[in-house]
PDB file of C-alpha atoms in Angstrom:
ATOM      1  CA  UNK B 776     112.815 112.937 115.162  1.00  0.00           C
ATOM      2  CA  UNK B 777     111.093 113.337 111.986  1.00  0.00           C
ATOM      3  CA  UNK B 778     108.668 116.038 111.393  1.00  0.00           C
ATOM      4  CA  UNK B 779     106.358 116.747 108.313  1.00  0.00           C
ATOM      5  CA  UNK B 780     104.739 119.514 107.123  1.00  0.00           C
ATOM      6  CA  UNK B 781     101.467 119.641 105.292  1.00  0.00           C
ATOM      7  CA  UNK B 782      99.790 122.119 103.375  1.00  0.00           C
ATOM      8  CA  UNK B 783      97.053 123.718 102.288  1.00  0.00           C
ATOM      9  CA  UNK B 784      95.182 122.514 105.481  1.00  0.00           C
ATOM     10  CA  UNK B 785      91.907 122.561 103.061  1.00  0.00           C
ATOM     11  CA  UNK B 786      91.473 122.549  98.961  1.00  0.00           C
ATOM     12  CA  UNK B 787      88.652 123.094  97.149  1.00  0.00           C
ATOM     13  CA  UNK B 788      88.544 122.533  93.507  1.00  0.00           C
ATOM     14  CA  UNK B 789      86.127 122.585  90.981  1.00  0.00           C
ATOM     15  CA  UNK B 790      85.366 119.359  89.056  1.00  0.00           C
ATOM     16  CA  UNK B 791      88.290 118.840  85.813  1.00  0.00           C
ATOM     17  CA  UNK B 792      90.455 121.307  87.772  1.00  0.00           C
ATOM     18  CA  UNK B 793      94.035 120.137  89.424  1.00  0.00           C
ATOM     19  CA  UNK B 794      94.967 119.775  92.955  1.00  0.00           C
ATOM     20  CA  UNK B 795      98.059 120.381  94.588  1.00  0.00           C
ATOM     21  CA  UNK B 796      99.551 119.260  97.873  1.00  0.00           C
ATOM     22  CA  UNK B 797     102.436 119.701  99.458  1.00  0.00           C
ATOM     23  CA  UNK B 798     104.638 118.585 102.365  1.00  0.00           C
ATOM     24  CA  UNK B 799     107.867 119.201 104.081  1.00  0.00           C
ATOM     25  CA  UNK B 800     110.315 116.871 105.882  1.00  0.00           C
ATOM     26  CA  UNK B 801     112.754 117.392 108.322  1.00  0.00           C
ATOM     27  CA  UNK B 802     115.259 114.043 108.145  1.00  0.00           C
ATOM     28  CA  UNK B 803     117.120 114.268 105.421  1.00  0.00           C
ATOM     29  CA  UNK B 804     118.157 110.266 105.986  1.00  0.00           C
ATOM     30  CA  UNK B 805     114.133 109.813 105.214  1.00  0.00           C
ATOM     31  CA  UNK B 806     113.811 107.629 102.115  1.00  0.00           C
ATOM     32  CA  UNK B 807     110.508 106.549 101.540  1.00  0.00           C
ATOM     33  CA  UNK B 808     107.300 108.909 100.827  1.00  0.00           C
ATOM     34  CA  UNK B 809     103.616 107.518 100.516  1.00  0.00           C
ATOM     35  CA  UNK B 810     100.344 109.199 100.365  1.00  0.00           C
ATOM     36  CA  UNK B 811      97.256 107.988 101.808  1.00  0.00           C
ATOM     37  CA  UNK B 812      93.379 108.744 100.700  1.00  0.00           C
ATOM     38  CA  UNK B 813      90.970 108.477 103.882  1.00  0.00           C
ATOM     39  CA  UNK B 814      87.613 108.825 103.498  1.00  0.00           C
ATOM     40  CA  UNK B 815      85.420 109.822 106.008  1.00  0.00           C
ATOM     41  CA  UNK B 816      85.357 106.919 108.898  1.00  0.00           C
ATOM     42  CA  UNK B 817      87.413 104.221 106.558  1.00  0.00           C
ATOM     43  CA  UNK B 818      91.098 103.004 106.579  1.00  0.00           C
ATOM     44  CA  UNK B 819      93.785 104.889 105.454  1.00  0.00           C
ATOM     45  CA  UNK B 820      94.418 103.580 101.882  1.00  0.00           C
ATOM     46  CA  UNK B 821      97.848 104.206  99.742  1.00  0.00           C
ATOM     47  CA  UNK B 822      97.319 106.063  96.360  1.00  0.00           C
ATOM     48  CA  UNK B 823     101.028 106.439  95.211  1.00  0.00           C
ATOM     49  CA  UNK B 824     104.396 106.625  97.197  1.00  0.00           C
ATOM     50  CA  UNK B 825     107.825 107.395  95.923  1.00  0.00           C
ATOM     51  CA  UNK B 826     111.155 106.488  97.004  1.00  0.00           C
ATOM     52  CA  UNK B 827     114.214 108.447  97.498  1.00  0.00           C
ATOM     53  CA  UNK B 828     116.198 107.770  94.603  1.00  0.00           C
ATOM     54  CA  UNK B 829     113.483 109.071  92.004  1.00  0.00           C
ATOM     55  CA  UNK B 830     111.885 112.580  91.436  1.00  0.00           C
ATOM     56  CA  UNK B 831     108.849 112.407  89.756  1.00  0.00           C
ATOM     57  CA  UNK B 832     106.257 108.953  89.931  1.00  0.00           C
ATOM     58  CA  UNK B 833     102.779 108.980  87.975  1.00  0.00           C
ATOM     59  CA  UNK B 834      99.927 106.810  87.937  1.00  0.00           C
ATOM     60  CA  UNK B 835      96.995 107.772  85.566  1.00  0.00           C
ATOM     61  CA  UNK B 836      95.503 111.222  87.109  1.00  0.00           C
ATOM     62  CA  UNK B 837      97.961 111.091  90.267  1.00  0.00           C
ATOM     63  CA  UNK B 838     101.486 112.009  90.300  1.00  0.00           C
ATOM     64  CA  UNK B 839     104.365 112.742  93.515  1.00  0.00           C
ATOM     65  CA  UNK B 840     107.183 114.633  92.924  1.00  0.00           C
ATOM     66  CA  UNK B 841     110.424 115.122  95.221  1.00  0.00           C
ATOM     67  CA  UNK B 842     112.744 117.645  96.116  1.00  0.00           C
ATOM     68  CA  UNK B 843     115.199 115.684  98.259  1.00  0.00           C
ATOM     69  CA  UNK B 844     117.296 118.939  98.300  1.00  0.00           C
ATOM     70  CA  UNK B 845     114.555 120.852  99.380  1.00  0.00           C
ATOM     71  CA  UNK B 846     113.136 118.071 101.485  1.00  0.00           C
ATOM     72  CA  UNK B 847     109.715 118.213  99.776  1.00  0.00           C
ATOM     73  CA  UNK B 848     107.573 116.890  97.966  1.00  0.00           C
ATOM     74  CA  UNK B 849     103.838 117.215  96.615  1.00  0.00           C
ATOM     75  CA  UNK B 850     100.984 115.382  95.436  1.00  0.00           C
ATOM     76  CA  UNK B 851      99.290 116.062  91.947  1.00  0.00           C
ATOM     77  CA  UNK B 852      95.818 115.540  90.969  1.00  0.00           C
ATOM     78  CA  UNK B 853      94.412 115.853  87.617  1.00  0.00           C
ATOM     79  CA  UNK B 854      91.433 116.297  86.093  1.00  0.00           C
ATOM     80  CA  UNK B 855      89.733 115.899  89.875  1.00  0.00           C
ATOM     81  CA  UNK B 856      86.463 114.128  89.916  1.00  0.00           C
ATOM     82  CA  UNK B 857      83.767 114.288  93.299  1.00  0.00           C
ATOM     83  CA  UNK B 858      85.074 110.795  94.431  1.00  0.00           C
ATOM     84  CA  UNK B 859      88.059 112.215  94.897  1.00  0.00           C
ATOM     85  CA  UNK B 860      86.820 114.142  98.179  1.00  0.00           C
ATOM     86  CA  UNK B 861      88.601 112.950 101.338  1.00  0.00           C
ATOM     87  CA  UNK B 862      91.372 113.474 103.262  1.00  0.00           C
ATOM     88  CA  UNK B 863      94.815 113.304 101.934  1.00  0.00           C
ATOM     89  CA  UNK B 864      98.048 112.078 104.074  1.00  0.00           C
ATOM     90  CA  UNK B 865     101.339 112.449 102.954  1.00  0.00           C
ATOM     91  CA  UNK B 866     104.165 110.561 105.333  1.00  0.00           C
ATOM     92  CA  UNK B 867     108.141 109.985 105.461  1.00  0.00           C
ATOM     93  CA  UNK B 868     109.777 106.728 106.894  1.00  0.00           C
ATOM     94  CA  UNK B 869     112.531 108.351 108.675  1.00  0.00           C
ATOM     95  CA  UNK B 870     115.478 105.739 108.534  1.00  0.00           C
ATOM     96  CA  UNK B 871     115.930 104.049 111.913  1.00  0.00           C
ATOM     97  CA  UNK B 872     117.871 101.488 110.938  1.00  0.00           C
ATOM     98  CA  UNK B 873     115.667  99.412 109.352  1.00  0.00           C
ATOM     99  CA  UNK B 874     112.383  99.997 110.649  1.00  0.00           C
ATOM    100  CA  UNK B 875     109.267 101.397 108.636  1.00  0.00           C
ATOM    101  CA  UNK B 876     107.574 103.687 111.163  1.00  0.00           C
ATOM    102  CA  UNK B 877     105.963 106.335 109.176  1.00  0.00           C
ATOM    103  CA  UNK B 878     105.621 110.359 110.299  1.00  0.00           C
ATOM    104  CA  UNK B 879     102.460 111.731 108.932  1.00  0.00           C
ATOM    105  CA  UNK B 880     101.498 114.965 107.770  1.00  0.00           C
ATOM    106  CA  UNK B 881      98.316 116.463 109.674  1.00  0.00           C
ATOM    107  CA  UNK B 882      96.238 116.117 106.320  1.00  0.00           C
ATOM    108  CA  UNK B 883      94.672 118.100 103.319  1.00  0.00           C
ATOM    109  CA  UNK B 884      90.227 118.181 103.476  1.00  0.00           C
ATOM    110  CA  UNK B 885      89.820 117.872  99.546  1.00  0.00           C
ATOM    111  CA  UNK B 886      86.710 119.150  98.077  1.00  0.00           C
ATOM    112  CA  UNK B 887      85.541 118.686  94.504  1.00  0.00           C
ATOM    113  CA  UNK B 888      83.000 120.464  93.898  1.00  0.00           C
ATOM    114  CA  UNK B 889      80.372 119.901  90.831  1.00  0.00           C
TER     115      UNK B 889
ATOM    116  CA  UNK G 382      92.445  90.956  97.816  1.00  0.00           C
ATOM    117  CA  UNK G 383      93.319  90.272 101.832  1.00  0.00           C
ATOM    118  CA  UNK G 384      92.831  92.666 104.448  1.00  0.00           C
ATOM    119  CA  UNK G 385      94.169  93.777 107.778  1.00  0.00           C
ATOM    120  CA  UNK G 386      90.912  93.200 109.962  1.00  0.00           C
ATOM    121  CA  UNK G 387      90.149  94.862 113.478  1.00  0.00           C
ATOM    122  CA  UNK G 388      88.059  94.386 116.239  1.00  0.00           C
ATOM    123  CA  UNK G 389      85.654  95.444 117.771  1.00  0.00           C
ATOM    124  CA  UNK G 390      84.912  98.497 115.318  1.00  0.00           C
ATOM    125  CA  UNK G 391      83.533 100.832 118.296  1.00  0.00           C
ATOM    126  CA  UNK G 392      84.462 100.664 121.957  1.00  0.00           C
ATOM    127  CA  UNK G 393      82.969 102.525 124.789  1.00  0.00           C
ATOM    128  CA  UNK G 394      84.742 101.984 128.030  1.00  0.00           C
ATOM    129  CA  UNK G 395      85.210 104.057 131.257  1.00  0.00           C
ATOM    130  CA  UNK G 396      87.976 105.631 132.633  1.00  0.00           C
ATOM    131  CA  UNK G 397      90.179 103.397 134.173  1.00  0.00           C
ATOM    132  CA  UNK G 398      89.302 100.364 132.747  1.00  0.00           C
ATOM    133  CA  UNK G 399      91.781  97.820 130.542  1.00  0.00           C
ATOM    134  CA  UNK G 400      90.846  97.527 126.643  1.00  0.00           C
ATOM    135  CA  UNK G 401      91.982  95.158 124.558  1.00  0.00           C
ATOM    136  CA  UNK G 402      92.292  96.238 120.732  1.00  0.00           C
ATOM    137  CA  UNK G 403      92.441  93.236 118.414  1.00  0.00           C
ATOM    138  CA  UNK G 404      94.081  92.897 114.447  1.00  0.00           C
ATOM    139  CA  UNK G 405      94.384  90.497 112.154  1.00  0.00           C
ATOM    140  CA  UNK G 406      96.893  91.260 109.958  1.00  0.00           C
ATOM    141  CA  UNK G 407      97.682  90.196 105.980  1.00  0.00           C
ATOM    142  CA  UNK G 408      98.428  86.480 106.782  1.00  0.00           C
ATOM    143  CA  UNK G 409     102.178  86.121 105.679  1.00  0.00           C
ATOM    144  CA  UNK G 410     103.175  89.637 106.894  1.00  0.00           C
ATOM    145  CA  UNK G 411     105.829  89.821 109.259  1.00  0.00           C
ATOM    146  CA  UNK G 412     105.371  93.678 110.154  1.00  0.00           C
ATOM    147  CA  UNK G 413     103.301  94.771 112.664  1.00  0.00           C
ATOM    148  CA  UNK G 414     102.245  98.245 113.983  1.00  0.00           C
ATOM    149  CA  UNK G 415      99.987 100.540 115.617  1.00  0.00           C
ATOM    150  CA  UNK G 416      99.079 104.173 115.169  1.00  0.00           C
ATOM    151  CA  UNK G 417      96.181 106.320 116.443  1.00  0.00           C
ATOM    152  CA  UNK G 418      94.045 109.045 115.291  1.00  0.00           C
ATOM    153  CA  UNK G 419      92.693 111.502 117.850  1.00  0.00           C
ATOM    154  CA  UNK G 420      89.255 113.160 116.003  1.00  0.00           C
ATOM    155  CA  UNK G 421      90.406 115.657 113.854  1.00  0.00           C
ATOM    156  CA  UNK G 422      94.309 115.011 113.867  1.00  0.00           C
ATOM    157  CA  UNK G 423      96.992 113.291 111.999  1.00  0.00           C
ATOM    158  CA  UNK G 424      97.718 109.915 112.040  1.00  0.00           C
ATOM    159  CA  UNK G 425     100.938 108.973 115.027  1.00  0.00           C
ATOM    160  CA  UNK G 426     102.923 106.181 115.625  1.00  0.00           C
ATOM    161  CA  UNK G 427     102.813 104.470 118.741  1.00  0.00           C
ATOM    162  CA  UNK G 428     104.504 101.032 118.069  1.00  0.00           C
ATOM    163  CA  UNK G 429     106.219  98.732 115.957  1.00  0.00           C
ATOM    164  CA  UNK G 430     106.558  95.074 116.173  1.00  0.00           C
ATOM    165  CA  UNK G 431     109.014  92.176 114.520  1.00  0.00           C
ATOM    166  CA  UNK G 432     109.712  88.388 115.241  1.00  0.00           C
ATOM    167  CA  UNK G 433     107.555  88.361 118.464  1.00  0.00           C
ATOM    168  CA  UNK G 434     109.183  91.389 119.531  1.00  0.00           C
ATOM    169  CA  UNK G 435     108.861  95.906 119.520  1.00  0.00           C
ATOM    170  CA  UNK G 436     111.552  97.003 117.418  1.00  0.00           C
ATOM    171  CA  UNK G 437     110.304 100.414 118.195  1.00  0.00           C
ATOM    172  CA  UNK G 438     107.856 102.627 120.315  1.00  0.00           C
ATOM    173  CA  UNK G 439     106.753 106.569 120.403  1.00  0.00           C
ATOM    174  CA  UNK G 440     106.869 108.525 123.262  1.00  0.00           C
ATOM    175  CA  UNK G 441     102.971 108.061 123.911  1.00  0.00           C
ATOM    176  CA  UNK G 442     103.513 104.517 124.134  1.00  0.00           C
ATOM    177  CA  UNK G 443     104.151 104.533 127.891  1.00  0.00           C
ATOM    178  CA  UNK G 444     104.019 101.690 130.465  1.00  0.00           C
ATOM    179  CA  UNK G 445     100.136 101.593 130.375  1.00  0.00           C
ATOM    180  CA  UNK G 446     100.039 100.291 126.969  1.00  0.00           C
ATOM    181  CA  UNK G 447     101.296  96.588 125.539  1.00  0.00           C
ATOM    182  CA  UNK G 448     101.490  94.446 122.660  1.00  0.00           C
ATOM    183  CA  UNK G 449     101.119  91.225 122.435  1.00  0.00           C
ATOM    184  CA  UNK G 450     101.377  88.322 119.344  1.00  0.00           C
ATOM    185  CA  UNK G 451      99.144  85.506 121.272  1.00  0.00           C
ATOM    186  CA  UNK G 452      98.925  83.167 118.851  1.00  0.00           C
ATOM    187  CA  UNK G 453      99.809  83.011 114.911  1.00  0.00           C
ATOM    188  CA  UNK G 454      97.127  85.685 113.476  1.00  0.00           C
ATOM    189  CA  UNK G 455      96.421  88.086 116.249  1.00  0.00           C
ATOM    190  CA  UNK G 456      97.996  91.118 117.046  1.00  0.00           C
ATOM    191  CA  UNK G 457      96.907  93.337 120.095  1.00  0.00           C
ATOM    192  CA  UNK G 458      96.977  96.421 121.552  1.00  0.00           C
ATOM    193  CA  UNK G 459      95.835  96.513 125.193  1.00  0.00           C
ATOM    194  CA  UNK G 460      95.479  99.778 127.198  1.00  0.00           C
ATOM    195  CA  UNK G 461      95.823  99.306 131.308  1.00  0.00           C
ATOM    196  CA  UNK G 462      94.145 101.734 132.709  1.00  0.00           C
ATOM    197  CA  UNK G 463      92.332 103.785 130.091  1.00  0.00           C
ATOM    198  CA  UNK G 464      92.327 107.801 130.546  1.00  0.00           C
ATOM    199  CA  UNK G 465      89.961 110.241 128.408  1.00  0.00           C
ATOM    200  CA  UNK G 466      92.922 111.764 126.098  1.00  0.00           C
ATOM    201  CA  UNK G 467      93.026 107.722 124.953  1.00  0.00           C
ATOM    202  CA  UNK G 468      89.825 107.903 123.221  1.00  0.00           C
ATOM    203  CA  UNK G 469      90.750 107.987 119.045  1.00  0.00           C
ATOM    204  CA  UNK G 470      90.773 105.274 116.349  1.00  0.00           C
ATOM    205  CA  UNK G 471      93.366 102.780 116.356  1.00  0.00           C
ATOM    206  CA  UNK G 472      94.677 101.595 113.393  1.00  0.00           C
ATOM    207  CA  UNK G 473      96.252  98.376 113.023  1.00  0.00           C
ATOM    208  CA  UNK G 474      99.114  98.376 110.171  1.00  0.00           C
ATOM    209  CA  UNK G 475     101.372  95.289 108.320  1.00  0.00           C
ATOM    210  CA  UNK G 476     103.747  94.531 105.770  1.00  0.00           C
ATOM    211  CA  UNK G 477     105.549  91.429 104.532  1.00  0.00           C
ATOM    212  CA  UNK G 478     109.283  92.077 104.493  1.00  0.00           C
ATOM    213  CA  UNK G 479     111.785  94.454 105.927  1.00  0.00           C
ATOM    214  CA  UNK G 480     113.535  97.775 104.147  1.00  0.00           C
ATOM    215  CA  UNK G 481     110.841  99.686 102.368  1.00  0.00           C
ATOM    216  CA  UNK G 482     107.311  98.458 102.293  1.00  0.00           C
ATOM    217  CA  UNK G 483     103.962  99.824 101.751  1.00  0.00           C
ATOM    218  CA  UNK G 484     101.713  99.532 105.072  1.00  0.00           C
ATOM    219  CA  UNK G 485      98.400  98.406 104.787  1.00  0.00           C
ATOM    220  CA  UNK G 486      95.926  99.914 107.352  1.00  0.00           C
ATOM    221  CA  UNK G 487      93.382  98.303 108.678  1.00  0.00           C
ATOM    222  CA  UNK G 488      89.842  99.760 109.328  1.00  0.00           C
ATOM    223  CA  UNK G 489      90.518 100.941 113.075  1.00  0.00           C
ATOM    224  CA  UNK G 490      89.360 100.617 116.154  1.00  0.00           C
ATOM    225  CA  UNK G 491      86.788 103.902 117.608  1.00  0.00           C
ATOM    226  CA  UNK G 492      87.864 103.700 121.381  1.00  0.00           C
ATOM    227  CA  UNK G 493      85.818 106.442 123.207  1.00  0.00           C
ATOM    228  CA  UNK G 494      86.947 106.364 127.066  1.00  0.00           C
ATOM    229  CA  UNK G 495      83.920 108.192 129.562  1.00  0.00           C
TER     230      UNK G 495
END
């Protein structure tokens, strides 16, 4: 089955600085690629996801991009603020024929730091 | 904006015993699953569910666990015969329509088994 990779397993950043995540995936058939911000004892909540047939998606200070070639793909934060502390998930949806069960990575622990 | 809600928020139970986890998902979604979160670890499937049905299960979804749709809002997870390892947050998940679809989590379920 599918398998993703997550790294760094921890980031700390200072406040205005960028953070970088990245995963790997192991089924290249995998099409679909959201991340997830949980904070500490809350519900996993989608920031941005990207689909297969793009490389790059942005919104505001967050952007994905996607090697499909490579089978990766990272999360971009800009200009990081202290509210963005929490845990960040990324996640394929392998292709079972239809069905939207999502692998997750095993998380980042963000820090911004004032 | 609706949310996927879940009950009870905490559950203590002893070893052995049957637990019933409870969701309410988005009112016109169609998609149901279930994942869990051990303390500490990434999110994992363990079940999908479609037009009163699974469409797909994990390998930790053995014969102790079930699903049921009771009625036209509830979704539930019930655990037979609960053993320690089961203790982690259970999150509820839905979406609307088939192909690709953004899950919405709901706020999980804290099972600690004694």
């Amino acid at each position: 089955g599918e398998n993703v990779e997550q790294h760094p397993s921890t980031l700390s950043v200072q406040e205005g600085d960028s953070a970088v995540i990245k995963c790997t995936y192991s089924d290249s058939a995998s099409n679909y690629f959201p991340w997830y911000k949980q904070e500490l004892g809350k519900r996993p909540q989608l920031i941005i996801d990207i689909r297969s047939n793009v490389g790059e998606k942005k919104d505001q200070r967050i952007a994905v991009t996607l090697n499909k070639t490579a089978k990766h793909f990272s999360l971009h934060i800009t200009e990081t603020q202290p509210e963005d502390s929490a845990v960040y998930f990324c996640a394929a949806r392998p292709f079972t024929g239809g069905g939207n069960k999502l692998t997750f990575g095993t998380g980042t622990q963000l820090k911004v730091e004032l | 904006e609706p949310e996927v809600t879940q009950t009870p928020s905490h559950q203590v139970t002893q070893m052995g015993q049957e637990v019933i986890l409870r969701c309410v998902p988005i009112s016109n979604h169609l998609y149901f699953y279930w994942y869990r979160q051990i303390l500490g670890q990434k999110v994992e499937f363990l079940v999908s569910f479609y037009n009163n049905e699974i469409s797909e299960k994990s390998e930790i979804f053995d014969d102790q666990f079930s699903v049921e749709r009771p009625d036209g809002s509830n979704f539930t997870l019930k655990i037979r015969s609960t053993k320690l390892e089961d203790s982690a947050m259970y999150f509820c998940a839905s979406h609307y329509r088939g192909g690709i679809q953004t899950q919405y989590f709901g706020p999980g379920t804290r099972l600690l088994v004694l």
